[in-house]
mmCIF file of C-alpha atoms in Angstrom:
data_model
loop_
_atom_site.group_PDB
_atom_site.id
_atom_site.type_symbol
_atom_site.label_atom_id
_atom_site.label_comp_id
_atom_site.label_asym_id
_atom_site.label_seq_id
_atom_site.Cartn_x
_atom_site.Cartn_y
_atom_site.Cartn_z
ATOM 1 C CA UNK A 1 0.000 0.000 0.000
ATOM 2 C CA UNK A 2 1.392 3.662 -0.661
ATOM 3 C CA UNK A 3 0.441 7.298 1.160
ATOM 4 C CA UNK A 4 -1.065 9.308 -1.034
ATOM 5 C CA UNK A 5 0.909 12.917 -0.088
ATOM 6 C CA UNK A 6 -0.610 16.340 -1.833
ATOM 7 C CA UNK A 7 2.089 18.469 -3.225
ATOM 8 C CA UNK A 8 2.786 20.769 -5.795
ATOM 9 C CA UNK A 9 5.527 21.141 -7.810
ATOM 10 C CA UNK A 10 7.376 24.565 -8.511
ATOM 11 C CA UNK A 11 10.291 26.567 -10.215
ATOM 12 C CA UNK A 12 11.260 28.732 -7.364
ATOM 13 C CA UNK A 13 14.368 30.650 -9.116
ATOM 14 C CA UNK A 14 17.168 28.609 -10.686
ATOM 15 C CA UNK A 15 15.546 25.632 -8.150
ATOM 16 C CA UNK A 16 12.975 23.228 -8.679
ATOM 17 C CA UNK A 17 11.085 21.008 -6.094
ATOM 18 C CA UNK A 18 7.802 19.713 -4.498
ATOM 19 C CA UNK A 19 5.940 22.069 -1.994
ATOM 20 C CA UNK A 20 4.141 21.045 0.994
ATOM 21 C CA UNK A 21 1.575 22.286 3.471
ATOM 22 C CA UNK A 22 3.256 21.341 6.345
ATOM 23 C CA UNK A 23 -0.064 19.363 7.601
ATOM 24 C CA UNK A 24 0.155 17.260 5.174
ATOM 25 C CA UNK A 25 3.465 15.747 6.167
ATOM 26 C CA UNK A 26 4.488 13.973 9.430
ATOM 27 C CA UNK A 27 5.074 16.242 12.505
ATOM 28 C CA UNK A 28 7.881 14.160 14.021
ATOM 29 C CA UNK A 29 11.073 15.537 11.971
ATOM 30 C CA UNK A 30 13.218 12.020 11.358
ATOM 31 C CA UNK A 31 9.973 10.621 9.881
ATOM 32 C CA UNK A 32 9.379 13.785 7.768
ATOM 33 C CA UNK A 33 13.080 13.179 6.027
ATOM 34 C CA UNK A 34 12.635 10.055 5.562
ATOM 35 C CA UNK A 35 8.998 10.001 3.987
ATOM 36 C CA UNK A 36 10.992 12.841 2.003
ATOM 37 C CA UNK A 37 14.131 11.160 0.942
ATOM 38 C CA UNK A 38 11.305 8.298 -0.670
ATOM 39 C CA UNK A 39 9.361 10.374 -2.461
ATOM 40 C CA UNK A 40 12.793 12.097 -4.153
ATOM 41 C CA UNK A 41 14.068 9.148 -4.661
ATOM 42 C CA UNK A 42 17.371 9.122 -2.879
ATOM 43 C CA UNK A 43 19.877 7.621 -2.911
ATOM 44 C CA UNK A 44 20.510 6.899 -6.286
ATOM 45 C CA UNK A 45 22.347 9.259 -8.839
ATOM 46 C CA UNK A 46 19.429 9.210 -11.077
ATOM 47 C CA UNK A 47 16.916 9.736 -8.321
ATOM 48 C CA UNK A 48 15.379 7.082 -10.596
ATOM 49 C CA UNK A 49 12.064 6.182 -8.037
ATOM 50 C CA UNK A 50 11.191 9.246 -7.086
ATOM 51 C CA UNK A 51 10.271 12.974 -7.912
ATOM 52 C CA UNK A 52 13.834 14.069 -7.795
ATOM 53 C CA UNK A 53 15.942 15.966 -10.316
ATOM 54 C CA UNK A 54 18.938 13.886 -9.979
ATOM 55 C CA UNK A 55 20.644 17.302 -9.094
ATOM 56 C CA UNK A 56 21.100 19.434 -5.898
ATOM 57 C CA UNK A 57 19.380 22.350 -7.456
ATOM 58 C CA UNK A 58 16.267 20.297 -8.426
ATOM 59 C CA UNK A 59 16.083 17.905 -5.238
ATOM 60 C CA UNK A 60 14.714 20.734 -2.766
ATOM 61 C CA UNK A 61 11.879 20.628 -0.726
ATOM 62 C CA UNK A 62 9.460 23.654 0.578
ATOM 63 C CA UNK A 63 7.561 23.203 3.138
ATOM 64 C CA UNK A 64 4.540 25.783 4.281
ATOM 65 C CA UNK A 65 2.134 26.494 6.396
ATOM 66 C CA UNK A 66 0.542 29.662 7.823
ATOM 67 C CA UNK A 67 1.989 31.865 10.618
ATOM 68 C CA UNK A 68 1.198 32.107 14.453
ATOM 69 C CA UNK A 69 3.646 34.746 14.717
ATOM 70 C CA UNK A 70 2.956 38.321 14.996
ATOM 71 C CA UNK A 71 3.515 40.159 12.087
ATOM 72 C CA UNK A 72 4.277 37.208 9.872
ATOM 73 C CA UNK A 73 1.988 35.979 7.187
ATOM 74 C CA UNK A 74 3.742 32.227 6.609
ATOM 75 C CA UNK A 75 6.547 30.046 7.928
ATOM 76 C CA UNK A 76 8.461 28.230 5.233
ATOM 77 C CA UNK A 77 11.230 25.267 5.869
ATOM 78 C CA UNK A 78 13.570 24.168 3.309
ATOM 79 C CA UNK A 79 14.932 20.752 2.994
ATOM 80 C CA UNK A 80 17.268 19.969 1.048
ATOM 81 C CA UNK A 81 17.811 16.299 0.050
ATOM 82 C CA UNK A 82 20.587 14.753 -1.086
ATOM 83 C CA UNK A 83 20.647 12.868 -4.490
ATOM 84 C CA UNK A 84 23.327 10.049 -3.645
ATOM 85 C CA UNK A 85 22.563 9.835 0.145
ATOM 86 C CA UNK A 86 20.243 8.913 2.739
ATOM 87 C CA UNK A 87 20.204 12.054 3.789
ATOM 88 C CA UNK A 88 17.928 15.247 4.724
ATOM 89 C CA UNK A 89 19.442 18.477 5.855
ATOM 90 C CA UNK A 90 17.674 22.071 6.821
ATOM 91 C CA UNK A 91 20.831 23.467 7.955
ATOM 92 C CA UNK A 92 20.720 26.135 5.266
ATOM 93 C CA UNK A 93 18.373 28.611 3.416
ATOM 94 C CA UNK A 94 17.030 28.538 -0.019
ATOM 95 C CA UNK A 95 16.251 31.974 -1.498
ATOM 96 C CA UNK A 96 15.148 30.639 -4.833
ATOM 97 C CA UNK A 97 12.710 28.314 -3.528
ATOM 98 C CA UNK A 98 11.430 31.001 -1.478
ATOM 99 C CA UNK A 99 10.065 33.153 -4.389
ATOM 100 C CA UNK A 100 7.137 30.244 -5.137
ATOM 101 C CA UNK A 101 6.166 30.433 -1.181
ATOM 102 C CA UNK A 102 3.686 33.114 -1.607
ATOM 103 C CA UNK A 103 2.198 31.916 -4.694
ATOM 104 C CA UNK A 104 1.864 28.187 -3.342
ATOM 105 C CA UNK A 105 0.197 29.705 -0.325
ATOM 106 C CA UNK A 106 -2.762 31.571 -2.155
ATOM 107 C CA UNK A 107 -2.834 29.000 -4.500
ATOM 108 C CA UNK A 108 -3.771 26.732 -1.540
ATOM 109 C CA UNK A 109 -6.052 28.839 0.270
ATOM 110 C CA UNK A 110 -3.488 29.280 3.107
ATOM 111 C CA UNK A 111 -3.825 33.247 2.772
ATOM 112 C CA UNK A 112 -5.723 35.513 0.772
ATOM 113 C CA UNK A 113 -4.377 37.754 -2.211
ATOM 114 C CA UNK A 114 -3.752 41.619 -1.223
ATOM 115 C CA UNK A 115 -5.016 43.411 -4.967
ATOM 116 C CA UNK A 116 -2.833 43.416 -7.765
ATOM 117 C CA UNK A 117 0.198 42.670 -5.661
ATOM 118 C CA UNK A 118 0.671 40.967 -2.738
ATOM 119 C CA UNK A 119 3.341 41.357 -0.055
ATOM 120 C CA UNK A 120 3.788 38.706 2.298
ATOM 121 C CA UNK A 121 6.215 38.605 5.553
ATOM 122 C CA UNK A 122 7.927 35.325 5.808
ATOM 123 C CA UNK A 123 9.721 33.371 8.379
ATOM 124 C CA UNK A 124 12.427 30.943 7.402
ATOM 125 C CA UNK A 125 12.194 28.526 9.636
ATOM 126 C CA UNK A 126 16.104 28.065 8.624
ATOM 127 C CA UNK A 127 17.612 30.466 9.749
ATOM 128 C CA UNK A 128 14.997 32.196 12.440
ATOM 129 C CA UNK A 129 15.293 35.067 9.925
ATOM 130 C CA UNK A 130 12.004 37.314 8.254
ATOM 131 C CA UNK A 131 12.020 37.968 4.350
ATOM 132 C CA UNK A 132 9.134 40.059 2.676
ATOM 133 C CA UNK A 133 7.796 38.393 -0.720
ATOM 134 C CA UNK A 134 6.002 40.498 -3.336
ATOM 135 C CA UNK A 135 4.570 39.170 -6.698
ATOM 136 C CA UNK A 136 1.663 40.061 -9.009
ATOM 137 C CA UNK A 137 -1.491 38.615 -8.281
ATOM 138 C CA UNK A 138 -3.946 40.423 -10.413
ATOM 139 C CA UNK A 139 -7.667 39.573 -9.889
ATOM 140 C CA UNK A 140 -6.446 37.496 -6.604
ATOM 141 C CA UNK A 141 -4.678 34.875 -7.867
ATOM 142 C CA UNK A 142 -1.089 34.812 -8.582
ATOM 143 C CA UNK A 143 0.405 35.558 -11.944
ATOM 144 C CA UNK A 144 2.943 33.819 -13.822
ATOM 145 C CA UNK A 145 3.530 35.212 -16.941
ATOM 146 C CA UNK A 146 5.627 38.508 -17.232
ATOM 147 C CA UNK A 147 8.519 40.076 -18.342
ATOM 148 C CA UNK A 148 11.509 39.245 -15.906
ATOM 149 C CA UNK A 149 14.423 37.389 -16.981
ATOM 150 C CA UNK A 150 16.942 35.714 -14.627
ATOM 151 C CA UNK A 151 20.118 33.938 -15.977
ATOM 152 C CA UNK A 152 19.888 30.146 -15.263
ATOM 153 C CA UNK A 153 16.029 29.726 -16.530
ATOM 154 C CA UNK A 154 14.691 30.354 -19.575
ATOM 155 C CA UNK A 155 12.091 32.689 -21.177
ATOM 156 C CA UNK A 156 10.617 35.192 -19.114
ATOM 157 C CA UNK A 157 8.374 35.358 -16.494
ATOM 158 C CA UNK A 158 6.305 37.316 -13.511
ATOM 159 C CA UNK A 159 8.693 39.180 -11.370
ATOM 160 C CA UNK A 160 9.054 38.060 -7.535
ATOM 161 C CA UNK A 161 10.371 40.413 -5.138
ATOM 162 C CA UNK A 162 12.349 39.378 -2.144
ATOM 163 C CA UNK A 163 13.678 41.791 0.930
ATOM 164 C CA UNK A 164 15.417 39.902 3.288
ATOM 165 C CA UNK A 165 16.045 40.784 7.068
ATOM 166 C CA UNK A 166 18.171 39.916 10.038
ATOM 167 C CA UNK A 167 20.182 37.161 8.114
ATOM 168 C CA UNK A 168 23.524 37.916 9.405
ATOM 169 C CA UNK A 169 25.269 34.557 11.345
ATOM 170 C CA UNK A 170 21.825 33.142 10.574
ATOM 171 C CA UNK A 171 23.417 29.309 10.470
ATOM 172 C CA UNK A 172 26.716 29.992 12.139
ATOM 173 C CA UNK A 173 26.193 32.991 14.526
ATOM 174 C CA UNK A 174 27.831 35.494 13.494
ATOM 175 C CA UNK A 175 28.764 37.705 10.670
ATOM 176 C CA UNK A 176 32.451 36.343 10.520
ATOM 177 C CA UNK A 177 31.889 32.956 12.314
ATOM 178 C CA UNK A 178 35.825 32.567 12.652
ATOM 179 C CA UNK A 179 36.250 36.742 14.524
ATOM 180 C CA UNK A 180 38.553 37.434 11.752
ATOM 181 C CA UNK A 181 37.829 38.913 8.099
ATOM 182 C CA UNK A 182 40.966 36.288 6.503
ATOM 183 C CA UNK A 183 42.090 33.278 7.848
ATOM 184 C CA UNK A 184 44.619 31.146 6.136
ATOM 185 C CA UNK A 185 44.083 27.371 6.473
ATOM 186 C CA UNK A 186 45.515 24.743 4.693
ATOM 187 C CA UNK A 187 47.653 26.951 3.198
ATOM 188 C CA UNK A 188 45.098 29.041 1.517
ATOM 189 C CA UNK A 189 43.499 32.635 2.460
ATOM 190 C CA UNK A 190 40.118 32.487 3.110
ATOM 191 C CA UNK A 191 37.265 34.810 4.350
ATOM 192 C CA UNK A 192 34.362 32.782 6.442
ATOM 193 C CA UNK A 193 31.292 34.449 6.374
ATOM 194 C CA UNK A 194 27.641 33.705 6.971
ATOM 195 C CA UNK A 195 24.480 36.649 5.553
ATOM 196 C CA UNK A 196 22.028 33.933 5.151
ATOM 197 C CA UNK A 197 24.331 30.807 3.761
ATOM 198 C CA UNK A 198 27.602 30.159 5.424
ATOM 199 C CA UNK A 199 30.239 30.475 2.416
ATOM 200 C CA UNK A 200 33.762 29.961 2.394
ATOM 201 C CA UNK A 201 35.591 32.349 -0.475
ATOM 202 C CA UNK A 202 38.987 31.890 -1.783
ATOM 203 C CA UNK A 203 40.671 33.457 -4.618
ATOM 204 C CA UNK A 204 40.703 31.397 -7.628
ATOM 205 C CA UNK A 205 44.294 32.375 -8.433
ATOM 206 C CA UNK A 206 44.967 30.599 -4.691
ATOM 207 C CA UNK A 207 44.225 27.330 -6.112
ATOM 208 C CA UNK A 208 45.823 27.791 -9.061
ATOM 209 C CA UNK A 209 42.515 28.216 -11.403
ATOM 210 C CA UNK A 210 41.087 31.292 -13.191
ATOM 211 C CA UNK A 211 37.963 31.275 -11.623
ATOM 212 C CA UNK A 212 36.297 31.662 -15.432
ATOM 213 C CA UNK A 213 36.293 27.599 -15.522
ATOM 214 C CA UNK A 214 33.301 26.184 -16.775
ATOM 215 C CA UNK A 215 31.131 24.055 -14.556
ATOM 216 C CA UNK A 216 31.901 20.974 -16.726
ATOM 217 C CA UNK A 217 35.889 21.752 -16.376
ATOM 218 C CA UNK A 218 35.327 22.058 -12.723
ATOM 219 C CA UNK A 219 32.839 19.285 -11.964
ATOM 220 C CA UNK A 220 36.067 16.898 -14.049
ATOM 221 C CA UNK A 221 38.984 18.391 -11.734
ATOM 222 C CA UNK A 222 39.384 15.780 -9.517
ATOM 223 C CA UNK A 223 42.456 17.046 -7.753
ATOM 224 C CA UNK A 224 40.794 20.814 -6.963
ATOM 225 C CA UNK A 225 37.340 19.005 -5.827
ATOM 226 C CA UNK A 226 39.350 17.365 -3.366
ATOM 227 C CA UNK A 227 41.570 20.462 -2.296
ATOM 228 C CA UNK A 228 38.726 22.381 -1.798
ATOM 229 C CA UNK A 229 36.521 18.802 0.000
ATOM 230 C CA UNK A 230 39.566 19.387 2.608
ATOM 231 C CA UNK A 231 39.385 22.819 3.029
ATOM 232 C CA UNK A 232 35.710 22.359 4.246
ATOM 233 C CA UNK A 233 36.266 19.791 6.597
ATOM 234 C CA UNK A 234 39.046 21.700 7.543
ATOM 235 C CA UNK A 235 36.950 24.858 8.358
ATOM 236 C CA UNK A 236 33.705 23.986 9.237
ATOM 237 C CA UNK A 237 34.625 23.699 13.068
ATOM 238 C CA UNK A 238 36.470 27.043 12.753
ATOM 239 C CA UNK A 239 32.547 28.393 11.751
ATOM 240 C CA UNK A 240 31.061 26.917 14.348
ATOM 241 C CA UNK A 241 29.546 24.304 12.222
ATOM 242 C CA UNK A 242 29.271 20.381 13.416
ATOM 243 C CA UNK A 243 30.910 17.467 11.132
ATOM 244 C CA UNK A 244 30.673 18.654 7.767
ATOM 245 C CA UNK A 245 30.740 15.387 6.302
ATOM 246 C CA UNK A 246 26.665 15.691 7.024
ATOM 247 C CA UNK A 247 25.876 18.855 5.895
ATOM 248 C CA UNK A 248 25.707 20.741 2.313
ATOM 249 C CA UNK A 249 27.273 23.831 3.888
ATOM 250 C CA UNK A 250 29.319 25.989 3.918
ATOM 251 C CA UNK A 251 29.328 26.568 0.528
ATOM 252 C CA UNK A 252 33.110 27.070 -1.070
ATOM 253 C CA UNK A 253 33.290 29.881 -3.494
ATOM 254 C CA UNK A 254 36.454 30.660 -5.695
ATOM 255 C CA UNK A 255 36.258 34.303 -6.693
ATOM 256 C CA UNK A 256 37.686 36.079 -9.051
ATOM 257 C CA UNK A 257 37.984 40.060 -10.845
ATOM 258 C CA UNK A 258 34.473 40.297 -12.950
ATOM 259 C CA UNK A 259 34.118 39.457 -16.458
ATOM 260 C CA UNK A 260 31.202 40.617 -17.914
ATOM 261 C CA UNK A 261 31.023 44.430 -16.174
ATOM 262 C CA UNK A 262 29.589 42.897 -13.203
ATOM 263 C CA UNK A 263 30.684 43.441 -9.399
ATOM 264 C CA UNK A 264 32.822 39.945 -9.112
ATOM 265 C CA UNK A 265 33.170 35.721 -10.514
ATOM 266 C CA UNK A 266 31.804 33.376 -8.439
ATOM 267 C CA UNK A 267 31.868 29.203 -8.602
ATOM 268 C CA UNK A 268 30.321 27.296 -5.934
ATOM 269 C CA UNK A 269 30.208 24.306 -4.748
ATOM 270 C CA UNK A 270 27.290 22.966 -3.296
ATOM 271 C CA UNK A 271 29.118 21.288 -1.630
ATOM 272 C CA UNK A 272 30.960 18.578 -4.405
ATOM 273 C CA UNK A 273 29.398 20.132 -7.012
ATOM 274 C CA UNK A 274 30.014 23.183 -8.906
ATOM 275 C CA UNK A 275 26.683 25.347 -9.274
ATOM 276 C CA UNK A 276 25.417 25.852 -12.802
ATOM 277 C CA UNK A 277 24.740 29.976 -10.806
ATOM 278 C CA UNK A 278 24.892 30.502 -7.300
ATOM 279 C CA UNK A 279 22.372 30.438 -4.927
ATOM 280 C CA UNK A 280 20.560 33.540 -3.436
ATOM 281 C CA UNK A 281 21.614 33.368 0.005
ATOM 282 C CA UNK A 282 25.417 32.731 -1.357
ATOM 283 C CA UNK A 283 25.208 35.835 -3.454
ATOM 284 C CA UNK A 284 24.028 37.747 -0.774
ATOM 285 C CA UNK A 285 27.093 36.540 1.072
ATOM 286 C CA UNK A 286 29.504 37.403 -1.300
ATOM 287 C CA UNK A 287 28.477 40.649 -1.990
ATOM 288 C CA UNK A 288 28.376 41.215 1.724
ATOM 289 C CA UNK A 289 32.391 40.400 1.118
ATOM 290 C CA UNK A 290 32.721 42.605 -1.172
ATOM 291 C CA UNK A 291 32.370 45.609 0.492
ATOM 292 C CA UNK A 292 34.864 44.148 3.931
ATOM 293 C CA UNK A 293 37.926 45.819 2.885
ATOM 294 C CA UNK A 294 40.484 43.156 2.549
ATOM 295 C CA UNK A 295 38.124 40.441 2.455
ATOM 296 C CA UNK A 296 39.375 37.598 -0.307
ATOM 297 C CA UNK A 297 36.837 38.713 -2.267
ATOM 298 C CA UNK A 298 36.917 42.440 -2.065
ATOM 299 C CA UNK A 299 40.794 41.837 -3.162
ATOM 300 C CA UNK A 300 38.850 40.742 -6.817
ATOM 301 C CA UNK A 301 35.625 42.555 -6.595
ATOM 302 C CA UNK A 302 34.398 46.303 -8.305
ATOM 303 C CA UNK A 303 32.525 48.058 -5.828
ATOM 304 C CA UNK A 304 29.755 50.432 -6.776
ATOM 305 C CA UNK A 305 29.618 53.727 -5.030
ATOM 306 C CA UNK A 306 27.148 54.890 -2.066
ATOM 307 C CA UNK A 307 25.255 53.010 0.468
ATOM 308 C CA UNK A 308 22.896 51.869 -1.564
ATOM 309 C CA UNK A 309 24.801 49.104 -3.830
ATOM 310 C CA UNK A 310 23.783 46.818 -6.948
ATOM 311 C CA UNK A 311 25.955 43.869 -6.962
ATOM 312 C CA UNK A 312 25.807 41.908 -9.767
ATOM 313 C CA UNK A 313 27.015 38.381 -9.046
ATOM 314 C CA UNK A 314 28.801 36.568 -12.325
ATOM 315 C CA UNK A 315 28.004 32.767 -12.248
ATOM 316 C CA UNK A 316 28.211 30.563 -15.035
ATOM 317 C CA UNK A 317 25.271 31.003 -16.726
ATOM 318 C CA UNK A 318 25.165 34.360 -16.229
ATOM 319 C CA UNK A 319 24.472 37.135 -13.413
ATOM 320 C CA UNK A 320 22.375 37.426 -10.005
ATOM 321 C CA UNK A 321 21.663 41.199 -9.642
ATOM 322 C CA UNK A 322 21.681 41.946 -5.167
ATOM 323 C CA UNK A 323 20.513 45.221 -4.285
ATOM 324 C CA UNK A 324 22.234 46.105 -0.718
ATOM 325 C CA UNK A 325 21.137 48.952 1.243
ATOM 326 C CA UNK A 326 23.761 49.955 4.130
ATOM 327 C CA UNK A 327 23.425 52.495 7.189
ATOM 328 C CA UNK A 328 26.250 54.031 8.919
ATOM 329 C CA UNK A 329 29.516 54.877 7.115
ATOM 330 C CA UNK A 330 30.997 53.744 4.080
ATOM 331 C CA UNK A 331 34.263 52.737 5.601
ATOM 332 C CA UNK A 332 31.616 51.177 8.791
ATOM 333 C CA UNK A 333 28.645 49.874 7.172
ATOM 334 C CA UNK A 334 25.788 48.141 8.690
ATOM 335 C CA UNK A 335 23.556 46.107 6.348
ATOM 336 C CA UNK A 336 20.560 47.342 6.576
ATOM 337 C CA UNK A 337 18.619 44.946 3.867
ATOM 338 C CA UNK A 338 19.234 42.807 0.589
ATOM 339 C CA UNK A 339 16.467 42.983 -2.018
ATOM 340 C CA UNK A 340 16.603 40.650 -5.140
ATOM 341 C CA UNK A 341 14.780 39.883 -8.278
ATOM 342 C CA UNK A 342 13.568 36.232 -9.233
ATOM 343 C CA UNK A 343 10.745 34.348 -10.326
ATOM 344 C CA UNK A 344 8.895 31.548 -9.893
ATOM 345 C CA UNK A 345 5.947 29.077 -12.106
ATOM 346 C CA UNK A 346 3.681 26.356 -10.978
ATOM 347 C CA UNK A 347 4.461 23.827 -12.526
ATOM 348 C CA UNK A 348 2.219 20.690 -11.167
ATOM 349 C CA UNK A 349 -0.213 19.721 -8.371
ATOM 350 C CA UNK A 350 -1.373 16.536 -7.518
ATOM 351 C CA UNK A 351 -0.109 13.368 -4.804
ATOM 352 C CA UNK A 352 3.241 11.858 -4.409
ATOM 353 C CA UNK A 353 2.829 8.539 -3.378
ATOM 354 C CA UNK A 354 5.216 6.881 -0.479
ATOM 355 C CA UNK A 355 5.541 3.412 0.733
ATOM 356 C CA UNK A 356 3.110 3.009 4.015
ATOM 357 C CA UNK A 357 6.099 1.008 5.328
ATOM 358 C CA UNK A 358 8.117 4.246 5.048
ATOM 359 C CA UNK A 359 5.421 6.213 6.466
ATOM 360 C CA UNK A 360 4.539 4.079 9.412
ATOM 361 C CA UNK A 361 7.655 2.400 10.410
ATOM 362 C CA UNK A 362 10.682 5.276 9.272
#
């Protein structure tokens, strides 16, 4: 016999996953990850018996369900699975998967439209941490279709607004989880830092690679996948993290000078993977960096003037666009809030259907 499991399926950025109403899925958190490792079909490379992309971008989970807090409109979890293990982790954000929460939740009756466009306050479960979501919803249902472009998805579609808050140490406590802007470890200068996803940035050059690799070249270097699988186990205590070797963060990030009139380079690893872009929270990160004088990556980065910034994040498909507003000085900033563009499409709804011996017995 199988559980029959409502969900809908979303683009939520460059990301891709089923969403739940958190009702719908166990309460007790081990059986939760393990009804939702089934139903993605880990672990197998292919994700072969299950809903899963066979990727890390497209094996993400949202999870809803309206807000007792005061102020807040919806709490959202992310869960991110992973494709070749047994595993569940919600020891990170996901910005892109965050830009279909609002439009899943009207969709599902959780909340009611607000006019042409609705503004909802979210809390990531995460992280602790608020973020404001605005998107079109003309006549009082959500709208897909629209004019936006983001690199990493094709065509063009309804823009989605999100304004994040209070996101600094989110995961690791603190700004700089290490108390220093550069640390050198294994041999290589680093700069730990944590504004929504804990990221690890190194200059390509330190590693001996451009940092304009593609992700191909750098998902088939062996030798720098393992350099860099050593430097996170090697620094994850240092950012107050617990044995790496179970988590997808802290995300390592070679950086280098920008190519394409943008801000900076970026490839990530997520964490053995190189990212076909990078994710929100990581770009947020970086560009954080950017502006630390003698940070790794404001060694490599162009700065735009004032305290209002627009970073512009090269990846390698393309750009992420992070609109940073600052208080205080400009040699003493405070980050005050970071604002960016993505969008988001429905994609399917129906049930996924689980094994009752996973559901009763996990």
């Amino acid at each position: 016999m199988q559980t029959k499991i409502p969900c809908v399926l979303m683009r939520g950025g460059t990301s891709k996953g089923p969403f739940f109403n958190a009702a719908d899925l166990p309460g007790d958190p081990e059986l939760r990850d393990q009804v939702l490792i089934a139903a993605m079909g880990s672990p197998d490379a292919r994700q072969i018996d299950g809903v899963g992309g066979a990727n890390p971008l497209t094996s993400k989970v949202a999870i809803v369900k309206p807000s007792e807090r005061d102020g807040v409109d919806l709490d959202y979890l992310f869960v991110q699975v992973v494709v070749d293990e047994p595993r569940a982790s919600i020891k990170q954000n996901c910005g892109n998967m965050l830009a279909g929460v609002g439009a899943f939740a009207v969709e599902q009756g959780m909340i009611e439209a607000r006019g042409d466009e609705t503004t909802l306050t979210v809390f990531m479960e995460n992280s602790s941490s608020l973020a404001d979501v605005t998107f079109a919803t003309p006549g009082g249902h959500p709208e897909y279709d629209g004019d936006a472009r983001i690199d990493g998805v094709p065509g063009t579609a309804s823009p989605v607004m999100t304004n994040f808050r209070g996101t600094e140490g989110s995961t690791c406590g603190a700004l700089l989880p290490t108390g220093n802007l550069v640390d050198t470890v294994n041999g290589i200068e680093v700069t730990c830092i944590d504004n929504g996803m804990p990221c690890v940035l190194f200059e390509a050059a330190a590693v001996g690679r451009t940092g304009y690799e593609s992700r191909d070249e750098l998902n088939a270097d062996t030798e720098l996948k393992e350099r860099v699988e050593e430097l996170r186990f090697a620094v994850g205590p240092m950012m107050n993290l617990e044995d790496v070797g179970s988590l997808t963060v802290p995300k390592m990030t070679l950086v280098a000078p920008p190519r394409n009139g943008g801000s900076i380079t970026t490839r990530s690893f997520i964490p053995h993977d190189c990212h076909a872009a990078i994710g929100v929270f990581a770009a947020v990160s970086v560009a954080t960096a950017c502006i630390m004088e003698g940070s790794t990556a404001s060694r490599v980065a162009v700065v735009p003037e004032g305290l209002r910034k627009m970073f512009s994040v090269e990846h390698p498909t393309g750009e992420m666009s992070v609109e940073m507003e600052f208080e205080g000085s400009a040699d003493n900033p405070v980050i005050k809030r970071a604002a960016l563009l993505r969008t988001a499409r429905r994609l399917f709804e129906g049930q996924i259907l689980v094994s009752d011996s996973v559901w009763k017995n996990a």
